[in-house]
GROMACS .gro file of C-alpha atoms in nm:
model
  352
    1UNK     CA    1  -3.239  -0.280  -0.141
    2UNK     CA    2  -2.994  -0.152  -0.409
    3UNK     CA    3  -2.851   0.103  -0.159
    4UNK     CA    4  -2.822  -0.195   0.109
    5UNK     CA    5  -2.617  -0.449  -0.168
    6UNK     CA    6  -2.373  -0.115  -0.249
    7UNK     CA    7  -2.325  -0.120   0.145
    8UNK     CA    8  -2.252  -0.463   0.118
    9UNK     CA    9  -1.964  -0.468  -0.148
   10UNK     CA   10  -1.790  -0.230   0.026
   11UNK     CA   11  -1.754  -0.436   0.310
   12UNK     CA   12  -1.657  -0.693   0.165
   13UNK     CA   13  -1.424  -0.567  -0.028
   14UNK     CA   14  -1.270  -0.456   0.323
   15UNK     CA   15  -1.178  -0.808   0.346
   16UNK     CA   16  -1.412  -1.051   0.335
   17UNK     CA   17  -1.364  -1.323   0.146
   18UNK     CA   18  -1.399  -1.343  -0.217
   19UNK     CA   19  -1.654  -1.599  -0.287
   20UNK     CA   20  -1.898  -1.400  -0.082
   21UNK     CA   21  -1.814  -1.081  -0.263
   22UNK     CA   22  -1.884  -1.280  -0.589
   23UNK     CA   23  -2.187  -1.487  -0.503
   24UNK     CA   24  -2.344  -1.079  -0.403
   25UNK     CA   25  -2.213  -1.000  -0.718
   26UNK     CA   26  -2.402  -1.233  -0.924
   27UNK     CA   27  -2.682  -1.190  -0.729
   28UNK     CA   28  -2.735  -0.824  -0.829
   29UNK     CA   29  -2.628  -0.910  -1.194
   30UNK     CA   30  -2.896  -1.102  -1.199
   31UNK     CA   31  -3.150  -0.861  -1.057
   32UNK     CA   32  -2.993  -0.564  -1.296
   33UNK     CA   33  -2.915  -0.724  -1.600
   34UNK     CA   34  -2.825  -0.408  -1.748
   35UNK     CA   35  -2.593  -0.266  -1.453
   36UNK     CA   36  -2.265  -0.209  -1.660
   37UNK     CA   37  -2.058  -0.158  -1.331
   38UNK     CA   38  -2.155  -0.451  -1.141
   39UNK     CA   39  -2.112  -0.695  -1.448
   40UNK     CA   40  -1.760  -0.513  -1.487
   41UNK     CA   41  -1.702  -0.549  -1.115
   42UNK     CA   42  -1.781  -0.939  -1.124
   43UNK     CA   43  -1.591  -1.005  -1.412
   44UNK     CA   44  -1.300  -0.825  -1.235
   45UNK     CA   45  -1.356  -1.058  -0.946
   46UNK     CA   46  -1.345  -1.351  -1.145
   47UNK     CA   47  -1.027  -1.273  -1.315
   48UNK     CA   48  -0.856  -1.227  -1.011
   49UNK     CA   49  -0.939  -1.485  -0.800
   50UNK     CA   50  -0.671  -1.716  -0.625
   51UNK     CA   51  -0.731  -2.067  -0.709
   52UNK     CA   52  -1.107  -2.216  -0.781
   53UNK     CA   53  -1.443  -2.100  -0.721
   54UNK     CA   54  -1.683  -2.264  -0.506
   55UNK     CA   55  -1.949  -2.451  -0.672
   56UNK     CA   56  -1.764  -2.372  -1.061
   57UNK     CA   57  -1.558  -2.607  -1.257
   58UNK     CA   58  -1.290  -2.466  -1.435
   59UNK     CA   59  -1.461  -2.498  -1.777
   60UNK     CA   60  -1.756  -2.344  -1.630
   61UNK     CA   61  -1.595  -2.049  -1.533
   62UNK     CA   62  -1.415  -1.948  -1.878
   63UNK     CA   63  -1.749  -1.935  -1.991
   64UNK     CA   64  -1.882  -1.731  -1.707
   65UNK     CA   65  -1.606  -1.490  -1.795
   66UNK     CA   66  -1.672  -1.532  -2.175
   67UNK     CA   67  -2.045  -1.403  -2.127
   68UNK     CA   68  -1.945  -1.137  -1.903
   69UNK     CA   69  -1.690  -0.964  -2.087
   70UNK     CA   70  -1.929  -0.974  -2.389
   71UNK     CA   71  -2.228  -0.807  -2.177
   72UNK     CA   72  -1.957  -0.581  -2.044
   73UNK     CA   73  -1.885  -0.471  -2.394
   74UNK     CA   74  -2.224  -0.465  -2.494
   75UNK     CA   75  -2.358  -0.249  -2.206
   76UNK     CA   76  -2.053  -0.014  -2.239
   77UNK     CA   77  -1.806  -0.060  -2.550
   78UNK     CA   78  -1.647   0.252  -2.494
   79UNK     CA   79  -1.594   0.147  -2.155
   80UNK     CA   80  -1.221   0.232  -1.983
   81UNK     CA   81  -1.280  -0.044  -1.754
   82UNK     CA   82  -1.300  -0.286  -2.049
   83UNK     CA   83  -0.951  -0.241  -2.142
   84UNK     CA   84  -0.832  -0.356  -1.824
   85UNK     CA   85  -1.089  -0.684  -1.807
   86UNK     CA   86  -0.918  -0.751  -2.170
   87UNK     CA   87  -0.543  -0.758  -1.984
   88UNK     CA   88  -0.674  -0.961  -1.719
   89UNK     CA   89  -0.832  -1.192  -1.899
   90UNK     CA   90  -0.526  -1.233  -2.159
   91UNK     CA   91  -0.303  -1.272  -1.863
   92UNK     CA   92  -0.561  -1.547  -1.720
   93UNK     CA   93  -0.513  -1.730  -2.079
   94UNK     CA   94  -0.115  -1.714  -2.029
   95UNK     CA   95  -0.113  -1.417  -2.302
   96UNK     CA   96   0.167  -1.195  -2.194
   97UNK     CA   97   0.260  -0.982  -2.490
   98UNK     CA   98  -0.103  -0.938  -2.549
   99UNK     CA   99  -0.200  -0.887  -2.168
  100UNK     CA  100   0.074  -0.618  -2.150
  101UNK     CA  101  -0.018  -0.396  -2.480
  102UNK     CA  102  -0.393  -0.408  -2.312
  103UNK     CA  103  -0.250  -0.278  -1.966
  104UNK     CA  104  -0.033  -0.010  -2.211
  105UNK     CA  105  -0.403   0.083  -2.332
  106UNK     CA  106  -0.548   0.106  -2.041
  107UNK     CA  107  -0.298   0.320  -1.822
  108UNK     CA  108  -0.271   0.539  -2.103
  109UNK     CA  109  -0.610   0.668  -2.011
  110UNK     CA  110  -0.583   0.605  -1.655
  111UNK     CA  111  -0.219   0.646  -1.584
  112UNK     CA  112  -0.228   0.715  -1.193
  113UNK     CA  113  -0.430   0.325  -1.141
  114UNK     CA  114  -0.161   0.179  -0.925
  115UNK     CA  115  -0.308  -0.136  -0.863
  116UNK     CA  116  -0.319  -0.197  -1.233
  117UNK     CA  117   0.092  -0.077  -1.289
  118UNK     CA  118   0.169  -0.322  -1.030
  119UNK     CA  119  -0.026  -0.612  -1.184
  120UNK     CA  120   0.147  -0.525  -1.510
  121UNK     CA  121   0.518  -0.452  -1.396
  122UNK     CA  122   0.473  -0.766  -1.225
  123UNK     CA  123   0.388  -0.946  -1.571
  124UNK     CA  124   0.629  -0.767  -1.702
  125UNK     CA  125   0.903  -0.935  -1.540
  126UNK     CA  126   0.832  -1.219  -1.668
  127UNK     CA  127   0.918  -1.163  -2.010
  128UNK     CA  128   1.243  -1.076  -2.166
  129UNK     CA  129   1.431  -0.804  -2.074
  130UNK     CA  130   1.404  -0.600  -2.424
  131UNK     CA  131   1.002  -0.629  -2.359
  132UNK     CA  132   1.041  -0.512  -1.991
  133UNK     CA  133   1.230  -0.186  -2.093
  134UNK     CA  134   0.952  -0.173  -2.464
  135UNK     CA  135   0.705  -0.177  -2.139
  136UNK     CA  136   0.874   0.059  -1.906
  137UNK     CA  137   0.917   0.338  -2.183
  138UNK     CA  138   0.514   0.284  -2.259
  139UNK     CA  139   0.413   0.378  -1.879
  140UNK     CA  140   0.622   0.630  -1.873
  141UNK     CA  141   0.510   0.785  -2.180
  142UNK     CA  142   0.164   0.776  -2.008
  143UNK     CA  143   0.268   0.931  -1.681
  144UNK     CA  144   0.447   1.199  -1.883
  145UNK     CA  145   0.199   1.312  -2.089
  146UNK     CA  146  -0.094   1.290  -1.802
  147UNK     CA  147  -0.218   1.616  -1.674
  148UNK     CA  148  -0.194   1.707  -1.332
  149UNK     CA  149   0.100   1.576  -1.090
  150UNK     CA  150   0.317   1.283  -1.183
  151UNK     CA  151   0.175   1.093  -0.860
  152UNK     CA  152   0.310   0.789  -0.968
  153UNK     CA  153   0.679   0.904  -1.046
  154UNK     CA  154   0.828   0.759  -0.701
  155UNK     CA  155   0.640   0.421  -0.707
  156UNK     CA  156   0.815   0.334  -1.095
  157UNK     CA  157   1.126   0.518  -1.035
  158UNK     CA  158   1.141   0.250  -0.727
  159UNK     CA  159   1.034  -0.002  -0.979
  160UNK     CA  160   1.281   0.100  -1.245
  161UNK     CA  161   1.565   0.073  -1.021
  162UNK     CA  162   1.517  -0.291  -0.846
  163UNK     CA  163   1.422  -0.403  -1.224
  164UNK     CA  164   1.717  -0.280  -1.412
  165UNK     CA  165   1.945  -0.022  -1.178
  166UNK     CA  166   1.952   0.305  -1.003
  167UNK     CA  167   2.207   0.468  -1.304
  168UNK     CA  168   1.935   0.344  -1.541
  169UNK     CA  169   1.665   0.534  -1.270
  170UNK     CA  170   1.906   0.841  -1.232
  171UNK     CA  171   1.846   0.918  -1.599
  172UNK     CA  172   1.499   0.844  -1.619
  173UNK     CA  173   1.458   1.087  -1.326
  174UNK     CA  174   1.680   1.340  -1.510
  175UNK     CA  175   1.488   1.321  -1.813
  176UNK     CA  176   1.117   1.375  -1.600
  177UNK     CA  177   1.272   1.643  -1.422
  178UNK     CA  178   1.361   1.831  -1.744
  179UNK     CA  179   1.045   1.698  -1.847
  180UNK     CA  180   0.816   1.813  -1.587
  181UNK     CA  181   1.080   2.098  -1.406
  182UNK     CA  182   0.797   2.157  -1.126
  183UNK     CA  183   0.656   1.870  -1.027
  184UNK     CA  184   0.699   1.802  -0.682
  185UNK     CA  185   0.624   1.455  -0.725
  186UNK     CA  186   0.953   1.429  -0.937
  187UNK     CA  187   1.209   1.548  -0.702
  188UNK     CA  188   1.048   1.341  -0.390
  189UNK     CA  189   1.100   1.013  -0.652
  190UNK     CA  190   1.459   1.125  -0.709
  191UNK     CA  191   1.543   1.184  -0.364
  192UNK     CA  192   1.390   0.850  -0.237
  193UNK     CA  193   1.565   0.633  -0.526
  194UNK     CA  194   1.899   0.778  -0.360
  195UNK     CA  195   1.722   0.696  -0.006
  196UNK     CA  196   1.589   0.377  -0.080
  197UNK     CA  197   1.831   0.225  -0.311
  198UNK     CA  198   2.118   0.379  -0.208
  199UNK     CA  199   2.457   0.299  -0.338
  200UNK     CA  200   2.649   0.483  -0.051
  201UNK     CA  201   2.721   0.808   0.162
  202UNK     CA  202   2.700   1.007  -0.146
  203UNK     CA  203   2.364   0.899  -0.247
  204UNK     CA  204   2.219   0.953   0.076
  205UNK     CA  205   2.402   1.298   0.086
  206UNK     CA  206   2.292   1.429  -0.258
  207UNK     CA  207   1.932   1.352  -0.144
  208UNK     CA  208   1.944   1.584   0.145
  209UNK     CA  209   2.108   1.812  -0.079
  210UNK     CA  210   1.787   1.827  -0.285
  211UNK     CA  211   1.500   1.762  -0.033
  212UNK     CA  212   1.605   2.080   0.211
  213UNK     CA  213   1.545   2.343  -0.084
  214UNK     CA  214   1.254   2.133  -0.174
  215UNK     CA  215   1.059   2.192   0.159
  216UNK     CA  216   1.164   2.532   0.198
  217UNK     CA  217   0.996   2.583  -0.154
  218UNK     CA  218   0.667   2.355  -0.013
  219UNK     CA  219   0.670   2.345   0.341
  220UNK     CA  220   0.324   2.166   0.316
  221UNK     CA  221   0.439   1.852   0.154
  222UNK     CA  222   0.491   1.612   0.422
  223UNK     CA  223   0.630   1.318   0.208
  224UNK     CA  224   0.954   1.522   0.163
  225UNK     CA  225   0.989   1.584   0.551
  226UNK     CA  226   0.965   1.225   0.568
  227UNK     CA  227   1.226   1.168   0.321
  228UNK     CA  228   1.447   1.428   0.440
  229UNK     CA  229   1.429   1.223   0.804
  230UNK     CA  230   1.497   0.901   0.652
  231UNK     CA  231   1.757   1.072   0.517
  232UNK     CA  232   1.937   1.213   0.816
  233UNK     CA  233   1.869   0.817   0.990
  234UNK     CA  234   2.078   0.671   0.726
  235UNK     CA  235   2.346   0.925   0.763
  236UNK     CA  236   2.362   0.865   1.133
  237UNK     CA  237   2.298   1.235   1.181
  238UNK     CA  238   2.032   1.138   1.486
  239UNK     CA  239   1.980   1.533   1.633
  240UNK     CA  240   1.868   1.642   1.280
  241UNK     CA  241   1.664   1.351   1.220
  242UNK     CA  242   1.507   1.379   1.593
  243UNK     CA  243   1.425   1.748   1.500
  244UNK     CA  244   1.258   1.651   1.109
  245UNK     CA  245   1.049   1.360   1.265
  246UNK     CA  246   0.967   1.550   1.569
  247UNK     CA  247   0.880   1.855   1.298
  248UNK     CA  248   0.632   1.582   1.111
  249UNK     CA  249   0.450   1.471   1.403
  250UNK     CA  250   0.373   1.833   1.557
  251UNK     CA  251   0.248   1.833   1.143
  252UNK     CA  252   0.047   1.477   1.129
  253UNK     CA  253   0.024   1.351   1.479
  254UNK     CA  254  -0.121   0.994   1.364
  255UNK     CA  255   0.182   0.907   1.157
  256UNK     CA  256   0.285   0.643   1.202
  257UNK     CA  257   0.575   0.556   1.068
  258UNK     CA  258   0.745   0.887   1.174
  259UNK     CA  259   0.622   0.823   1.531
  260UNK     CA  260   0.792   0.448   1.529
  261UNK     CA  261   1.138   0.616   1.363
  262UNK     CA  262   1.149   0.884   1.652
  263UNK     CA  263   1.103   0.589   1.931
  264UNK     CA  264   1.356   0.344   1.750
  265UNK     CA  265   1.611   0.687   1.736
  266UNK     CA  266   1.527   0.732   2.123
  267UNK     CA  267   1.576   0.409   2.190
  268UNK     CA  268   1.926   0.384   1.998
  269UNK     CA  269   2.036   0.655   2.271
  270UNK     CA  270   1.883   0.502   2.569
  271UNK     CA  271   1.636   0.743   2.622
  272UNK     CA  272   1.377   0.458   2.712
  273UNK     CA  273   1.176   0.728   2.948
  274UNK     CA  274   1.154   0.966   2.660
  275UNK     CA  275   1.005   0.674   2.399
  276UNK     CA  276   0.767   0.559   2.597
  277UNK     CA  277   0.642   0.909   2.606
  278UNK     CA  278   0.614   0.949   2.274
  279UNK     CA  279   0.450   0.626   2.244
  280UNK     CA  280   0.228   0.750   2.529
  281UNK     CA  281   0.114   1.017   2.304
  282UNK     CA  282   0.032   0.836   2.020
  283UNK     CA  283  -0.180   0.577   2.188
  284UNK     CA  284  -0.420   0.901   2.302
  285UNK     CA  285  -0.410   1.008   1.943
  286UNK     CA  286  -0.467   0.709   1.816
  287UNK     CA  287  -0.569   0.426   1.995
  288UNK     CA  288  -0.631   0.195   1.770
  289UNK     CA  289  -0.277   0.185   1.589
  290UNK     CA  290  -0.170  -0.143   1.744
  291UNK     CA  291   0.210  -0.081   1.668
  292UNK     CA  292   0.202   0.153   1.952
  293UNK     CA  293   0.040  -0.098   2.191
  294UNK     CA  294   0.279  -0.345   2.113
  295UNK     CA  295   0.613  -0.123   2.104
  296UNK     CA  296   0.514   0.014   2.449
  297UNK     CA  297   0.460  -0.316   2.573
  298UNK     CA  298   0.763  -0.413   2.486
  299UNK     CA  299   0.911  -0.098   2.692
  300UNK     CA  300   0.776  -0.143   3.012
  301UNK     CA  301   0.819  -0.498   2.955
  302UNK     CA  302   1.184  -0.418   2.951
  303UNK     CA  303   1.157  -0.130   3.201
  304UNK     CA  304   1.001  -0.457   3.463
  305UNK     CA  305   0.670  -0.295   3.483
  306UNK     CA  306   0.473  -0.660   3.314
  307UNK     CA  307   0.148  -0.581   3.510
  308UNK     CA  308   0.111  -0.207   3.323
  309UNK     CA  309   0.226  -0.354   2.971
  310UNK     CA  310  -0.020  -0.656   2.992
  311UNK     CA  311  -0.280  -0.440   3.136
  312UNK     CA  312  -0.253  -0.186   2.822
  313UNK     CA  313  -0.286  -0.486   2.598
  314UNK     CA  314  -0.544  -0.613   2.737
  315UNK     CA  315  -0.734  -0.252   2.696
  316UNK     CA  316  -0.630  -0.247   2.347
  317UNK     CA  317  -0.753  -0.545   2.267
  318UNK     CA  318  -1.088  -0.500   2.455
  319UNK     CA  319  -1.098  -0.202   2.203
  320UNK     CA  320  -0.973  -0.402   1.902
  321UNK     CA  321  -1.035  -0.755   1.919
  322UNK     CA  322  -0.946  -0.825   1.579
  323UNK     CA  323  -0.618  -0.686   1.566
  324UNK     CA  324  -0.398  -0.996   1.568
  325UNK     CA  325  -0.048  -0.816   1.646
  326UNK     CA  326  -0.197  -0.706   1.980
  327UNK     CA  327  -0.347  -1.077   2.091
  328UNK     CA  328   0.006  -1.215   1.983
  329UNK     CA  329   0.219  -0.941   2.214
  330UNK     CA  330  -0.070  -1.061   2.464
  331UNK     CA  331   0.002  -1.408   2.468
  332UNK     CA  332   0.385  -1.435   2.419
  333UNK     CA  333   0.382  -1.223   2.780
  334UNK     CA  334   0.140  -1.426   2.935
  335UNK     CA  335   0.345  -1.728   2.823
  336UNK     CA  336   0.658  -1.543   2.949
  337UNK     CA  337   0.523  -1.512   3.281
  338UNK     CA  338   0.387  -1.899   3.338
  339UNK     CA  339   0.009  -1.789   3.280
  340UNK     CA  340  -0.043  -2.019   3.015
  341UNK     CA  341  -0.415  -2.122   3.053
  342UNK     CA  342  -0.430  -1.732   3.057
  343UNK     CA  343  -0.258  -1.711   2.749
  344UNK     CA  344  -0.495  -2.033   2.601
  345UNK     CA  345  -0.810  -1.865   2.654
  346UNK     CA  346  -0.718  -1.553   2.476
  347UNK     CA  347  -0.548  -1.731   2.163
  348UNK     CA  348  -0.936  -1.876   2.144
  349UNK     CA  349  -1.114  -1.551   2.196
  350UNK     CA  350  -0.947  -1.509   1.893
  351UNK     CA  351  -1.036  -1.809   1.707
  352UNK     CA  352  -1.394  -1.705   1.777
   0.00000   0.00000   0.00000
């Protein structure tokens, strides 16, 4: 029975929706009363809820959430977890400063939670700016001083720079380069701050400048390939960029992002025979990415060939029914072509 709740959690933490995940929740609380992880998990719930919960009053659940954090304690006080239930539930109360030196606490021991950085940078930025950088310079201190990789250093060097500049990111990244001088992680941050916040043809430049050495050194890493090809796109340099993305796919075959670069770069050339190819291929790899579905239909709905686009939506969806980008590509082309009870009894195929 316990095995068969665990099974249930995890699907409905795929997406179900959150009362049901908390009603199970309470259910096996209830059964376990001493189940640390499952009182921490429902108190997690609870403080992250949108809006109210079914059958609680307001009042009602501040006390829930009062009892639970002091079983959580109780059942584990030296608990990680509890240190992030503490920031929640100060941020819940309207408690920034507090909230914030809790999330400092917490990512201090688990520095690479990126879920919880993005909860608190998000808090963050809505305080003054002197406690945004006091907060910045704490994470970072974490990340620094973590062992292993610096995973996280492109998501916050991305962060630093939309929050307060890419000079003020440059020297961050300067001083975690010096810092850490062979982490990987590092100069893939550095280069996509220049990428992805770029100021210019110089930016873009100096970030091929540093990701070419970089893969020669780990030809492995395929987040720097990716990089490097963004790279080229942005320069205009479309041979070299068809050769780096075409390199990545021959690498990872289901990605899909380089896969839907490559066609939009074919495309931009009029090589409309040649996309479709490519897209070809990745629907055999992976047929259930619906991005391909819907980019080829929109090829050979261009190329004149409706019946073959509509008839490989309509085998995409028969093999994913819930995939909503595929029924909508399906319906705007029946609409297109005039078969709108068509079109009306697959928007409510959906529906059920």
């Amino acid at each position: 029975l316990e095995e068969l709740e665990e099974l249930l959690f995890d699907c409905l933490r795929a997406g179900r929706p959150h009362e049901e995940l908390i009603e199970a929740l309470r259910t096996r609380c209830t059964r376990c009363p001493d189940d640390a992880r499952m009182h921490r998990e429902l108190a997690r719930q609870l403080l992250t809820v949108r809006g109210p919960v079914e059958g609680l009053e307001g009042t009602e659940v501040t006390e829930e959430l009062e009892r639970l954090l002091e079983t959580c304690h109780r059942l584990g006080p030296d608990a990680v977890d509890n240190l992030l239930l503490e920031a929640l539930d100060q941020q819940r109360r309207g408690a920034s400063s507090a909230a914030l030196g809790r999330y400092l606490d917490y990512l201090g021991k688990r520095p690479r939670d990126v879920v919880a950085l993005e909860h608190a940078w998000n808090l963050a930025g809505n305080t003054a700016l002197e406690e945004q950088r006091a907060f910045a310079d704490g994470v970072e201190q974490a990340l620094l001083h973590a062992k292993g990789r610096m995973t996280q250093a492109r998501g916050l060097a991305l962060l630093w720079a939309e929050r307060f500049g890419i000079a003020g990111a440059e020297a961050r990244l300067l001083a975690w380069r010096e810092a850490r001088p062979g982490d990987i992680d590092v100069v893939e941050a550095q280069a996509d701050v220049w990428i992805e916040r770029t100021r210019g043809l110089g930016d873009l430049q100096q970030a091929v400048e540093l990701l070419e050495p970089a893969i020669r050194a780990h030809p492995s890493r395929l987040g720097l390939r990716q990089s490097l090809a963004g790279a080229y796109v942005a320069l205009g340099e479309t041979d070299r960029a068809e050769v780096a993305l075409r390199d990545l796919l021959d690498r990872r075959p289901r990605d899909a992002y380089a896969r839907s670069r490559l066609v939009s770069l074919l495309i931009g050339r009029g090589n409309h025979d040649e996309a479709l190819a490519v897209l070809d291929e990745g629907v055999r790899i992976d047929p259930t990415q619906p991005s391909f579905h819907v980019r080829r239909a929109e090829l050979l709905w261009e190329a004149g060939r409706r019946d073959e686009a509509l008839e490989g939506l309509r085998g995409a969806l028969a093999r994913s029914p819930r995939a909503g980008p595929l029924r909508k590509a399906a319906i705007d082309r029946l609409h297109e072509t005039g078969q709108h009870e068509a079109a009306l009894e697959l928007a409510e195929e959906g529906v059920e």
